[in-house]
Amino acid sequence: MSVRTLPLVFINLGGEMLYILDQRLQALNTSEDNSEKVMNDIVGTMFSKDFMDELIKPQQLYSHRTLKTVLTRLAHASIMRLNPASMDRLYELMVMAFKYQVFLCPRPKDLLLITYNHIDTIREYVKHTPVVVNQVDETHRKIIEVYSSLPEGEFQLLRQTLLIFFQDMHVRVSLFLKNQIQNPNGRFALSTSGPVPHGIDVPGLIRMFDRKGREVRRCEFPTGGSYSSPVREGCFELHGDRVIRLGMNMYTINHPEETHTSKAPSLLMSKQLATKTDDTPNLLAKEELNLLARLMGSMKAENMPETGFWINLFTTDQEEEEEAASDGAEESLFGVINIQAMQDEQVATELARIAGQFAEGEETPGNLSSSKGDDLLAMMDDL
Amino acid sequence: MYHKEKSIQIKNSASALYNNLGVLRIAPRSLTYFTVVHANVVNMVSASWDGLNYSHRQLQSKEPNVATSTSLIMQAAFCALPSRDLLVVTSQKGIQIYESDGSTMVYWHALDIPETPTAQAVFARGISAVESYICVGVSSGAILVFDVPSKGSNITLSDVLKGHEKSITDMASECSGSQECIADLISADDRGNLCVWKSGETFQRFNNIPGFDMSCTSVKLWKGTAVAGYGTGQIRLYEAVTGILHAEVNAHARWIYSLDIAPFSGLLLSAGEDSLVRVWHLTMKPESLSVEVAHLHNECVTDTQICGAKFCDGDGYAFAVTGYDLSEIIRYTQS
C-alpha cells in the first residue's frame, strides 16, 4: 500500500524506544554521562543522513522481523546491550504504544503531529550535543518537506498501512490499563465524546437545499455521543505547540511497573504473529532482504567496546517474586513475563558481523547470491 | 428499531480498508455470502438463513508472496451481472475475478507496476458491476472496464475511462437490466470528486461533481441520487446528472468508511471510524424535485473503528457490520 511509511515508523518507534530507555536509565540511577552517551549514540545513528535517505525512498513496509532487526541494531549503536528476549518485550511495548497513537489519531494528517511530538522530545534528550541536534533538525526539515503537502487521502492510506501492520496485536501494557486507554481484553478505548478533530463539524445536523442552492430546512438528530467543537490546530513547523498529546512521553521515572506487559487472555502474541504469516515460508522476500541490507549498511558500525554497560530493562526474578506475593489477586490476570537484559557477546558479535558485512560495500542488491542470502537468513534465525 | 443478532465468527480480523464487507444474497439456496478482507487474504463465509450452517473459505491474493506486505488486498466485492454473479478482488498486484462462491478464479488482470517503486502507490480499488460490465478503479484515477460474457472466462478489457486525477476510492451503479436511466455508474476519488457515467459500448461521462479536497470514501447511486460519504464525516446527497446538492448531513465525528442503500425501501446505512453505525431514510420529493433524508437509528460498536457496513437484503430488514481488528461479522435485524 503506502510507500512512505518507513520514516514515520522509525521515528515514532525509535522515539518510543528512547522514552522507555530513558525511564529505565533514570530509574536505575545511571550516571548522567552514561545516559547522555546512550541517547546521543542512538539518536545520532537513527537521524543520520544516510539512514534517513534510505528510509525516505518510496518502498513497502515489510515485516516485523526486519523492523525488529534494524531497531536492535539501532539500540546496539550505543554502549548498552540487550538480549533477544529483552528486545522482544521492548519491541512489543514500542509497537503497542505506536498502535495506540495511530488508532486514536484524530485526523490522518495528525500522524505528523504525533511524529513531531516524538522528535521534540528526542531533541530535548540530546540538547547538550549540537552535532546531534543538528541531525535531528535536518531530518525534521526533510520530513516537513516530504510530507507537508500530501493530501489527507494519502495520509489515510499511510495510516491504513500501519493499522494492517499492527493488526491482531493486543499485548496488554500495565500503564495503558491503569490509565484506562486499554481494556483488559487488550483493545484500546474509543470515546464517543469530546472535541471533534480539527476541520470536522460536530455531528447532529441535517441541512436541506432547494434547486438554487438555498438552505430551506435544517433539523437535528441524536448522535448517541456527546461531541464538542474542535480545539485549535497543532503546529506543523519545526517548533511549536503540537496541541495533541499523542506521541508525548507516557512513562515517568517513578513507576517502573508501567512497562509491564502481559499477554491477552486468549492468544499469545507470538502465536498471533505466527498465525499471521503461517502460510508463508520462513523467508524474507528478496526486496525485503535488499531493504535490510541497505538499512544496515547505512548505519555506521560502532567500535564494539570491550565492556559495554548493561541495564536491566525490566524487573528481575527477585523483584518479580516479591511483587507476585503482594499482588496475589492480580497475578492470574497479569502473567508478567520476567526478562533480563544481559551482556551477550555472541549476539553482539553476530550483529556486528551483519552490520560490518554490509557497511563495507557499494554492494548492489542484485549481487546478493542466493547462498549469501541463505547465510544471512540463518544468522537472523539464530537471533 | 434494530436489535443485535448472533455474530458470525471469521477466521481473521478485518483490515482497516474502506467498504470492507461484501454481501451476496442467494435466495434460491437460502444462503448469504459474506467477504471480509484481512491483509492479503479474503475471508468468505457462506451462512444459511436458518442460522445453522456456516462454511468458510479463504482466498489469497494472487502469487502469495513471501513478503505478504507486497500483495495486500484493497477490496473484495460481489458483482451482480444480468446472467451471473462474480466476486472481484483488487490488490496491489492486480484484479482477480472469481465465481461467486470463490471456488474458481475465472480471470486475472495484472497492473502495470514500475520496476522501482515511485512515490505514488500502485493498486486497484473501487469495484462495480453495471449491465454486463465490471468496472474497477485504479490508483492513477483510471477506471478499467471489463466486458463479461454470460458464461465462461472470456472476459476482456474493453475500455479505460479517464475522469479522475486521484486514486479511485469507490464506485456504484444502479439501473442494470430493466430500467432506463440517464446515468447508471458513479465513481469517487481521493480528492472527493465524483464522476457520473452512462454505460455502453463506449461509456459516456455525464457529469463531474467536484469535491472539496477531502476523500470521498464511499458512494452509492439510488433513483438518480448520488449519496456520498466523506473523510469529514459528512454525507452529501446530489442529483447525479446535474450536481445539484439536495442535502448535507454532519453524520459522523470521524471518517466515514462505508455507505449502503436498501433500494426497495430507501434505507441508507452509514458507518465510520467513530464506532457508530447510523440508519437513515431517503424520500423522493417529486413536487420539489428533491430528496430528503431523515435519521432513524444508531448502533454503537464499542471501541471499534468500523470498516464495513451493508444491508443483507433489498428492503434493509437486516444489516451486517465489520470493524478493524474484529474477527466477527456483527449482525442486526429489525425488531
XYZ file of C-alpha atoms in Angstrom:
718
model
C 0.000 0.000 0.000
C 1.590 3.280 1.066
C 5.267 3.557 0.093
C 6.017 6.342 2.567
C 5.634 4.622 5.896
C 9.237 3.864 6.883
C 10.476 7.298 8.002
C 7.445 7.790 10.247
C 7.641 4.225 11.545
C 11.277 4.546 12.592
C 10.969 7.979 14.138
C 7.895 7.026 16.147
C 9.009 3.529 17.174
C 12.520 4.822 17.811
C 11.027 7.630 19.876
C 9.032 5.178 21.993
C 12.161 3.096 22.458
C 14.035 6.149 23.721
C 11.198 7.043 26.133
C 11.394 3.567 27.653
C 15.194 3.531 27.769
C 15.229 6.978 29.364
C 12.807 5.825 32.023
C 14.878 2.751 32.802
C 18.188 4.629 32.783
C 16.808 7.145 35.250
C 15.078 4.574 37.440
C 18.370 2.698 37.761
C 20.262 5.860 38.717
C 22.528 5.578 35.720
C 25.119 8.328 35.616
C 24.200 11.352 33.560
C 27.258 10.830 31.419
C 26.305 7.274 30.564
C 22.670 8.199 29.938
C 23.634 11.039 27.649
C 26.068 8.847 25.776
C 23.429 6.169 25.178
C 20.914 8.745 23.934
C 23.411 10.569 21.739
C 24.637 7.349 20.166
C 21.189 6.010 19.341
C 19.735 9.334 18.191
C 22.851 10.104 16.167
C 22.558 6.791 14.324
C 18.817 6.974 13.860
C 18.865 10.509 12.499
C 21.979 10.089 10.388
C 21.586 11.439 6.887
C 22.443 8.100 5.255
C 19.922 6.174 7.274
C 17.135 8.706 6.724
C 17.881 8.893 2.999
C 17.386 5.136 2.779
C 14.127 5.314 4.699
C 12.691 8.133 2.608
C 12.976 6.192 -0.655
C 9.494 5.016 -1.704
C 9.163 1.408 -0.563
C 6.806 -1.025 1.100
C 6.621 -1.593 4.816
C 7.944 -5.073 5.362
C 7.735 -7.493 8.227
C 8.036 -7.128 11.966
C 11.138 -9.265 11.785
C 13.009 -6.859 9.534
C 11.911 -3.910 11.623
C 12.978 -5.568 14.847
C 16.371 -6.462 13.381
C 17.039 -2.859 12.401
C 15.792 -1.483 15.732
C 18.010 -3.934 17.584
C 20.951 -2.672 15.574
C 19.917 0.878 16.456
C 19.799 0.074 20.155
C 23.234 -1.517 19.892
C 24.621 1.601 18.300
C 25.011 2.654 21.912
C 27.196 1.103 24.574
C 24.142 -0.598 26.003
C 23.382 -4.261 25.390
C 20.053 -6.053 25.265
C 19.460 -9.761 24.831
C 16.900 -11.005 22.302
C 14.209 -11.660 24.926
C 14.513 -8.090 26.214
C 14.405 -6.784 22.678
C 11.231 -8.781 22.054
C 9.495 -7.268 25.060
C 10.815 -3.803 24.248
C 9.523 -4.162 20.702
C 6.092 -5.189 21.979
C 5.897 -2.090 24.160
C 7.049 0.210 21.361
C 4.620 -1.219 18.869
C 1.627 -1.180 21.214
C 2.319 2.467 22.054
C 2.551 3.425 18.385
C -0.531 1.349 17.561
C -2.442 3.272 20.205
C -1.278 6.590 18.743
C -2.162 5.632 15.163
C -5.521 4.150 16.189
C -6.593 7.255 18.088
C -5.042 9.765 15.700
C -7.833 12.337 15.228
C -7.157 13.121 11.567
C -4.846 11.115 9.317
C -2.664 14.223 8.888
C -2.156 14.364 12.655
C 0.238 11.410 12.231
C 2.748 14.169 11.530
C 1.982 15.909 14.821
C 2.478 12.612 16.641
C 5.815 12.239 14.856
C 6.789 15.807 15.736
C 5.945 15.174 19.400
C 8.460 12.349 19.339
C 11.048 14.497 17.559
C 10.544 17.357 20.043
C 11.309 15.085 22.998
C 14.234 13.458 21.210
C 15.689 16.915 20.654
C 15.458 17.505 24.416
C 17.372 14.304 25.167
C 20.339 15.364 23.031
C 20.183 19.126 23.579
C 23.715 19.255 25.016
C 25.236 17.825 21.844
C 24.862 20.369 18.998
C 26.034 17.958 16.306
C 23.216 15.546 17.067
C 20.662 18.341 17.493
C 21.607 19.438 14.006
C 20.962 15.975 12.647
C 17.554 15.913 14.312
C 16.697 19.337 12.880
C 17.821 18.333 9.397
C 15.691 15.201 9.499
C 12.747 17.177 10.813
C 13.087 19.623 7.923
C 13.231 16.751 5.474
C 10.071 15.227 6.898
C 8.296 18.590 6.673
C 9.432 18.936 3.085
C 8.315 15.456 2.005
C 5.071 15.091 3.920
C 3.536 18.535 4.427
C 1.926 18.741 1.028
C 0.399 15.265 0.974
C -3.400 15.238 0.759
C -5.471 13.699 3.549
C -6.318 10.671 1.399
C -2.634 9.759 1.206
C -2.229 10.102 4.957
C -5.220 7.847 5.463
C -3.627 5.259 3.149
C -0.443 5.543 5.215
C -2.466 5.110 8.404
C -4.324 2.114 6.959
C -0.991 0.524 6.008
C 0.232 0.976 9.590
C -3.020 -0.417 11.022
C -2.669 -3.538 8.883
C 0.890 -3.856 10.168
C -0.330 -3.679 13.795
C -3.345 -5.877 13.231
C -4.156 -8.534 15.830
C -1.620 -7.251 18.357
C -3.348 -6.971 21.714
C -0.472 -7.104 24.185
C -1.652 -5.513 27.401
C 0.549 -2.827 28.918
C 0.057 -2.009 32.598
C 0.412 1.723 32.068
C -2.308 1.688 29.413
C -4.569 -0.477 31.562
C -4.019 1.787 34.553
C -4.877 4.887 32.542
C -7.845 3.064 31.005
C -6.765 3.710 27.475
C -6.667 -0.053 27.018
C -9.280 -2.603 28.100
C -8.487 -5.879 29.876
C -9.065 -7.665 26.557
C -6.207 -5.684 25.058
C -8.252 -3.380 22.856
C -7.970 0.395 23.009
C -10.795 2.545 24.333
C -12.533 4.682 21.711
C -14.596 7.509 23.107
C -17.812 8.848 21.594
C -17.469 12.158 23.368
C -15.092 15.074 23.362
C -13.904 17.553 20.748
C -14.155 16.534 17.124
C -10.929 16.694 15.088
C -9.990 19.982 13.503
C -11.873 20.583 10.252
C -14.751 18.256 11.126
C -18.199 19.564 12.028
C -19.885 18.365 15.196
C -22.338 15.625 14.120
C -26.060 16.078 14.568
C -27.184 18.427 11.809
C -29.076 17.761 8.565
C -29.355 20.637 6.101
C -31.603 20.531 3.048
C -31.348 22.772 -0.014
C -33.561 23.854 -2.899
C -32.509 23.567 -6.508
C -30.974 27.026 -6.350
C -28.670 26.073 -3.504
C -30.521 27.938 -0.761
C -30.895 26.183 2.571
C -34.600 25.531 3.125
C -34.625 23.370 6.187
C -32.401 22.149 8.939
C -33.023 19.598 11.612
C -31.073 17.809 14.270
C -30.703 14.161 15.115
C -29.461 12.350 18.234
C -25.825 11.315 17.815
C -25.515 8.748 20.581
C -22.413 10.573 21.784
C -21.553 13.964 23.226
C -19.267 15.803 20.882
C -17.962 19.341 21.174
C -16.231 21.833 18.900
C -12.675 21.169 17.790
C -9.693 22.620 19.620
C -7.162 24.732 17.738
C -4.930 23.083 15.167
C -1.449 21.955 16.134
C 1.697 23.446 14.622
C 3.342 21.611 11.714
C 6.531 23.695 11.717
C 9.941 22.843 13.155
C 8.975 24.228 16.560
C 5.580 24.937 18.026
C 2.689 23.695 20.107
C 1.510 20.397 18.644
C -1.723 20.578 20.711
C -2.453 16.855 20.515
C -0.795 14.814 23.223
C -0.403 11.557 21.353
C 3.279 10.835 20.870
C 4.367 12.548 24.061
C 6.173 10.567 26.719
C 3.711 8.470 28.701
C 6.277 6.960 31.085
C 7.513 8.589 34.292
C 10.607 7.696 36.279
C 8.745 6.797 39.434
C 6.703 3.877 38.208
C 8.828 1.115 36.726
C 5.845 -1.253 36.618
C 4.451 0.890 33.830
C 6.500 -1.053 31.359
C 4.979 -4.381 32.359
C 3.412 -6.217 29.512
C 1.234 -9.280 29.523
C -0.466 -11.393 27.003
C -4.166 -11.013 26.277
C -6.001 -13.983 27.814
C -6.948 -15.765 24.637
C -3.857 -15.821 22.453
C -0.146 -15.408 22.910
C 1.285 -12.612 20.813
C 3.984 -14.831 19.382
C 1.265 -17.206 18.266
C -0.684 -14.339 16.793
C 2.283 -13.182 14.791
C 2.934 -16.747 13.706
C -0.656 -17.206 12.601
C -0.329 -14.092 10.537
C 2.490 -15.495 8.482
C 1.995 -19.205 8.829
C 1.222 -19.860 5.208
C 4.322 -18.101 4.039
C 7.656 -19.877 4.158
C 10.041 -18.733 6.846
C 11.938 -16.459 4.457
C 12.291 -12.819 3.758
C 11.488 -11.766 0.210
C 14.291 -10.570 -1.998
C 13.067 -6.985 -1.767
C 12.935 -7.218 1.989
C 16.477 -8.574 2.165
C 17.598 -5.725 -0.052
C 15.997 -3.199 2.232
C 17.567 -4.790 5.277
C 20.962 -4.743 3.621
C 20.639 -1.075 2.689
C 19.460 -0.006 6.124
C 22.140 -1.941 7.972
C 24.721 -0.608 5.572
C 23.674 2.965 6.152
C 24.251 2.696 9.892
C 27.880 3.166 10.797
C 29.270 0.157 12.633
C 30.329 1.296 16.087
C 33.563 0.154 17.618
C 32.334 -2.673 19.774
C 33.597 -1.757 23.256
C 35.328 -4.320 25.432
C 32.981 -3.584 28.263
C 29.672 -2.002 27.484
C 27.360 -1.495 30.394
C 24.237 -3.496 30.707
C 20.914 -2.412 32.078
C 18.060 -4.370 33.481
C 15.312 -3.401 31.120
C 12.563 -4.883 33.196
C 12.207 -6.409 36.665
C 14.495 -9.154 37.939
C 13.434 -12.547 39.213
C 13.546 -11.425 42.841
C 11.513 -8.262 42.302
C 9.002 -10.395 40.386
C 8.530 -12.830 43.249
C 8.114 -10.055 45.777
C 5.534 -8.382 43.650
C 3.697 -11.591 42.946
C 3.483 -12.291 46.663
C 1.919 -8.932 47.379
C -0.477 -8.834 44.458
C -1.891 -12.292 44.729
C -5.289 -11.455 43.306
C -3.963 -9.799 40.201
C -1.390 -12.426 39.485
C -3.608 -14.628 37.397
C -4.685 -11.750 35.145
C -1.282 -10.217 34.700
C 1.058 -13.036 33.826
C 4.045 -10.745 33.740
C 6.988 -12.040 31.840
C 10.322 -11.862 33.512
C 13.136 -10.636 31.316
C 16.669 -9.663 31.920
C 18.972 -7.642 29.815
C 22.406 -9.098 29.856
C 25.610 -8.776 28.082
C 25.529 -11.273 25.275
C 28.792 -11.374 23.463
C 27.608 -13.817 20.878
C 24.609 -11.754 19.847
C 26.663 -8.584 19.734
C 29.256 -10.269 17.576
C 26.662 -11.673 15.163
C 25.038 -8.313 14.709
C 28.378 -6.617 14.318
C 29.225 -9.148 11.649
C 25.974 -8.494 9.768
C 26.432 -4.747 10.057
C 30.068 -4.945 9.070
C 29.337 -7.091 6.080
C 27.030 -4.522 4.556
C 28.814 -1.416 5.728
C 31.734 -2.279 3.512
C 30.481 -2.186 0.047
C 28.637 -0.415 -2.619
C 27.276 -3.894 -2.878
C 24.290 -3.692 -5.187
C 21.257 -5.749 -4.217
C 21.468 -7.811 -7.354
C 24.810 -9.172 -6.314
C 23.388 -10.935 -3.337
C 23.609 -14.524 -4.469
C 21.139 -16.956 -3.058
C 23.713 -18.676 -0.904
C 24.683 -15.417 0.719
C 21.011 -14.722 1.257
C 20.700 -18.068 2.968
C 23.620 -17.276 5.257
C 22.012 -14.024 6.302
C 18.731 -15.783 6.975
C 20.465 -18.438 9.015
C 22.186 -15.746 11.058
C 18.948 -13.965 11.710
C 17.203 -17.159 12.644
C 19.770 -17.588 15.381
C 18.950 -14.226 16.913
C -35.735 -0.393 15.536
C -32.945 -2.934 15.143
C -31.561 -5.413 17.618
C -28.284 -7.280 17.616
C -28.228 -10.891 16.418
C -25.639 -13.609 16.879
C -22.367 -12.605 15.207
C -20.634 -14.720 12.588
C -17.060 -15.561 13.570
C -14.486 -15.230 10.792
C -11.016 -16.727 10.509
C -9.096 -13.436 10.740
C -9.853 -9.896 11.730
C -10.950 -7.225 9.275
C -8.365 -4.771 7.954
C -8.886 -1.015 8.098
C -9.999 -0.544 4.477
C -12.945 1.376 3.059
C -16.082 -0.644 2.304
C -14.618 -3.782 3.835
C -17.679 -6.034 3.675
C -19.189 -7.817 0.699
C -22.663 -9.363 0.846
C -24.417 -11.548 -1.713
C -27.866 -12.943 -1.121
C -28.576 -16.262 -2.832
C -32.356 -16.595 -2.424
C -32.805 -19.918 -4.297
C -30.416 -21.613 -1.858
C -31.400 -19.672 1.278
C -27.794 -18.591 1.716
C -25.891 -15.361 2.125
C -22.219 -14.982 1.259
C -20.049 -12.511 3.165
C -16.493 -11.403 2.326
C -14.098 -9.602 4.669
C -10.549 -8.594 3.696
C -7.634 -9.294 6.039
C -4.286 -8.054 4.701
C -3.561 -10.413 1.755
C -6.493 -12.765 2.319
C -10.249 -12.635 1.673
C -12.329 -14.432 4.289
C -15.526 -15.834 2.791
C -18.392 -17.157 4.856
C -21.454 -18.818 3.468
C -24.280 -18.543 6.018
C -27.574 -20.396 5.784
C -30.631 -18.345 6.594
C -31.745 -20.701 9.371
C -28.501 -19.834 11.165
C -27.439 -23.466 11.404
C -24.768 -23.814 8.746
C -21.639 -21.752 8.216
C -18.884 -22.709 5.854
C -15.633 -20.787 5.459
C -13.192 -20.304 2.639
C -10.098 -18.146 2.274
C -8.868 -16.616 -0.950
C -5.281 -15.465 -1.251
C -4.213 -12.571 -3.395
C -2.502 -13.991 -6.459
C 1.092 -15.116 -6.116
C 1.085 -15.034 -2.351
C 4.477 -13.579 -1.806
C 6.962 -14.403 0.869
C 6.651 -10.766 1.845
C 2.928 -10.589 2.404
C 3.002 -6.828 2.509
C 3.544 -6.578 -1.222
C 0.324 -8.361 -2.106
C -2.159 -6.565 0.098
C -5.782 -6.685 -0.974
C -7.596 -3.352 -1.162
C -11.162 -4.544 -1.674
C -13.389 -7.551 -2.361
C -16.908 -7.097 -3.723
C -19.653 -9.135 -5.360
C -20.809 -8.116 -8.809
C -24.350 -8.981 -9.847
C -24.466 -9.111 -13.643
C -27.537 -9.883 -15.763
C -26.830 -13.611 -16.036
C -24.236 -14.363 -13.390
C -22.731 -13.270 -10.092
C -18.980 -12.899 -9.695
C -16.580 -11.980 -6.899
C -13.955 -9.352 -7.701
C -10.816 -8.954 -5.583
C -8.491 -5.975 -6.115
C -4.970 -5.713 -4.764
C -1.606 -4.057 -5.203
C -0.780 -6.581 -7.913
C -3.969 -6.623 -9.949
C -7.549 -7.735 -10.281
C -8.816 -11.272 -9.693
C -12.316 -12.355 -10.685
C -13.796 -15.497 -9.121
C -17.060 -17.408 -9.342
C -19.304 -16.009 -6.632
C -18.656 -18.903 -4.247
C -14.912 -18.333 -4.529
C -14.346 -21.796 -5.941
C -12.600 -20.896 -9.207
C -10.708 -17.900 -10.482
C -12.012 -17.038 -13.934
C -9.839 -14.021 -14.781
C -6.668 -12.223 -13.759
C -5.537 -8.775 -14.804
C -2.095 -7.610 -13.743
C -1.486 -3.941 -13.013
C 1.483 -2.127 -14.566
C 3.908 -1.987 -11.711
C 7.121 0.004 -12.196
C 10.465 -1.701 -11.510
C 11.472 0.690 -8.755
C 8.653 1.975 -6.585
C 7.523 5.510 -7.330
C 6.177 7.953 -4.775
C 2.656 7.091 -5.912
C 1.494 3.730 -4.607
C 0.018 1.376 -7.212
C -3.169 -0.585 -6.507
C -6.704 -1.273 -7.743
C -9.679 -0.168 -5.647
C -13.332 0.592 -6.382
C -15.499 -2.162 -7.854
C -18.889 -2.033 -9.528
C -20.937 -4.056 -11.980
C -23.093 -2.212 -14.492
C -25.038 -4.038 -17.218
C -22.675 -6.787 -18.381
C -19.560 -4.863 -17.431
C -17.346 -4.958 -14.391
C -15.653 -1.637 -13.656
C -12.585 -1.411 -11.452
C -10.765 1.738 -10.351
C -7.007 2.160 -10.200
C -4.708 4.322 -8.063
C -3.861 6.523 -11.068
C -7.505 7.562 -11.297
C -8.270 5.447 -14.355
C -11.244 3.067 -14.446
C -10.851 -0.279 -16.212
C -13.978 -1.622 -17.890
C -14.190 -5.371 -18.415
C -16.745 -6.930 -20.752
C -18.095 -10.103 -19.165
C -19.774 -12.850 -21.210
C -22.834 -14.599 -19.775
C -20.777 -17.763 -19.265
C -17.159 -18.787 -19.146
C -13.906 -16.939 -18.657
C -13.613 -14.967 -21.869
C -13.528 -11.642 -20.037
C -11.878 -8.804 -21.925
C -10.700 -5.323 -21.072
C -12.919 -3.197 -23.282
C -12.307 0.377 -22.125
C -10.250 2.599 -19.849
C -12.144 5.608 -18.519
C -10.337 8.815 -17.691
C -12.175 11.177 -15.453
C -10.241 11.293 -12.235
C -6.793 12.542 -11.398
C -6.596 10.970 -7.970
C -6.931 7.379 -6.761
C -10.368 5.863 -7.114
C -11.898 5.057 -3.725
C -15.302 3.558 -4.543
C -17.803 3.009 -7.349
C -21.502 2.193 -7.541
C -24.231 1.632 -10.080
C -27.969 1.254 -10.493
C -30.480 0.514 -13.205
C -28.896 -2.611 -14.535
C -31.234 -4.526 -16.758
C -34.837 -3.410 -16.939
C -34.912 0.284 -16.045
C -33.803 3.088 -18.249
C -31.519 5.604 -16.640
C -29.731 8.656 -17.886
C -26.700 7.675 -15.860
C -26.018 4.335 -14.282
C -22.498 4.429 -12.856
C -20.761 6.707 -10.369
C -17.118 6.825 -9.321
C -15.428 8.646 -6.428
C -11.818 9.589 -5.726
C -9.387 10.633 -3.021
C -9.959 14.344 -3.646
C -13.708 13.969 -3.229
C -14.561 14.307 -6.921
C -17.471 12.280 -8.275
C -17.891 11.271 -11.925
C -21.243 10.170 -13.290
C -21.285 7.829 -16.322
C -23.647 6.038 -18.672
C -22.521 2.546 -19.606
C -22.493 1.173 -23.108
C -20.132 0.050 -25.807
C -18.470 3.370 -25.158
C -19.038 4.781 -21.711
C -20.098 8.421 -21.606
C -19.216 10.802 -18.822
C -22.286 12.786 -17.911
C -21.144 14.917 -15.062
C -18.328 15.769 -12.713
C -19.262 16.777 -9.173
C -16.230 18.436 -7.593
C -15.145 17.645 -4.072
C -13.547 19.918 -1.509
C -10.145 18.264 -1.443
C -11.423 15.702 1.024
C -11.662 11.996 0.153
C -14.998 10.539 -0.756
C -14.606 7.071 0.705
C -17.945 5.509 -0.212
C -20.584 6.292 -2.824
C -23.992 4.933 -3.830
C -26.484 5.670 -6.599
C -30.228 5.451 -5.989
C -33.020 6.781 -8.199
C -30.678 9.214 -9.832
C -29.367 10.453 -6.481
C -25.676 10.203 -5.672
C -25.122 9.539 -1.969
C -21.518 10.132 -0.918
C -19.631 9.747 2.377
C -16.506 11.779 3.106
C -13.473 11.972 5.373
C -15.125 14.943 7.050
C -17.750 12.550 8.419
C -20.349 14.172 6.170
C -22.870 12.566 3.835
C -23.967 14.546 0.808
C -26.892 13.834 -1.496
C -26.577 15.163 -5.059
C -28.767 14.901 -8.101
C -26.312 12.844 -10.130
C -26.754 14.264 -13.631
C -26.887 17.938 -12.615
C -24.714 18.003 -9.491
C -27.379 19.908 -7.545
C -26.886 19.422 -3.793
C -30.071 18.178 -2.119
C -28.831 17.705 1.432
C -25.755 17.658 3.631
C -25.556 15.699 6.863
C -22.910 16.141 9.587
C -23.204 12.432 10.203
C -20.040 11.177 11.884
C -17.241 12.539 14.083
C -14.551 10.726 12.108
C -14.007 9.405 8.576
C -16.936 7.547 7.020
C -15.766 4.125 5.834
C -18.914 2.605 4.382
C -22.317 3.506 2.947
C -25.073 1.227 1.703
C -28.614 1.665 0.406
C -31.514 -0.810 0.528
C -33.051 0.013 -2.870
C -36.617 -1.127 -2.218
C -37.151 0.848 0.971
C -34.757 3.772 0.549
C -32.965 2.994 3.791
C -29.403 4.320 3.998
C -26.662 2.872 6.209
C -23.542 4.830 7.192
C -20.622 3.709 9.330
C -17.384 5.333 10.410
C -14.203 5.267 12.427
C -16.145 6.899 15.268
C -17.579 3.426 16.115
C -21.125 4.381 15.072
C -23.484 2.881 12.511
C -26.441 5.064 11.558
C -29.635 4.218 9.656
C -31.364 6.936 7.638
C -34.378 7.125 5.378
C -34.287 8.695 1.919
C -37.520 10.014 0.468
C -38.028 11.263 -3.080
C -39.959 14.536 -3.216
C -41.218 14.718 -6.799
C -43.064 18.010 -6.189
C -39.841 19.825 -5.379
C -37.645 17.544 -7.479
C -35.532 16.807 -4.460
C -34.636 14.102 -1.990
C -34.970 14.310 1.767
C -33.050 12.449 4.415
C -34.241 11.633 7.926
C -32.371 9.940 10.758
C -33.858 6.695 12.112
C -31.452 4.747 14.284
C -27.947 4.470 15.796
C -25.835 1.487 16.816
C -22.547 1.845 18.630
C -19.924 -0.885 18.247
C -17.905 -0.129 21.353
C -14.219 0.695 20.900
C -14.314 -0.335 17.236
C -13.421 1.626 14.121
C -15.990 0.298 11.673
C -14.753 -0.513 8.191
C -17.720 -2.215 6.520
C -21.495 -1.967 6.806
C -24.028 -3.439 4.381
C -27.688 -4.331 4.256
C -28.280 -8.068 3.864
C -31.397 -7.666 1.732
C -33.019 -5.165 -0.608
C -35.525 -3.949 1.991
C -32.990 -3.282 4.720
C -34.545 -5.757 7.111
C -31.078 -6.780 8.313
C -27.585 -5.362 8.107
C -24.071 -6.560 8.893
C -21.005 -4.707 10.183
C -17.230 -5.338 10.305
C -14.620 -3.461 12.353
C -10.843 -3.114 12.364
C -9.168 -5.872 14.388
C -12.521 -7.596 14.911
C -12.827 -11.264 13.938
C -16.558 -11.326 13.578
C -19.355 -10.054 11.383
C -21.891 -8.358 13.632
C -25.481 -8.591 12.525
C -28.596 -6.568 13.308
C -32.219 -7.283 12.397
C -35.309 -5.129 12.553
C -37.330 -5.662 15.695
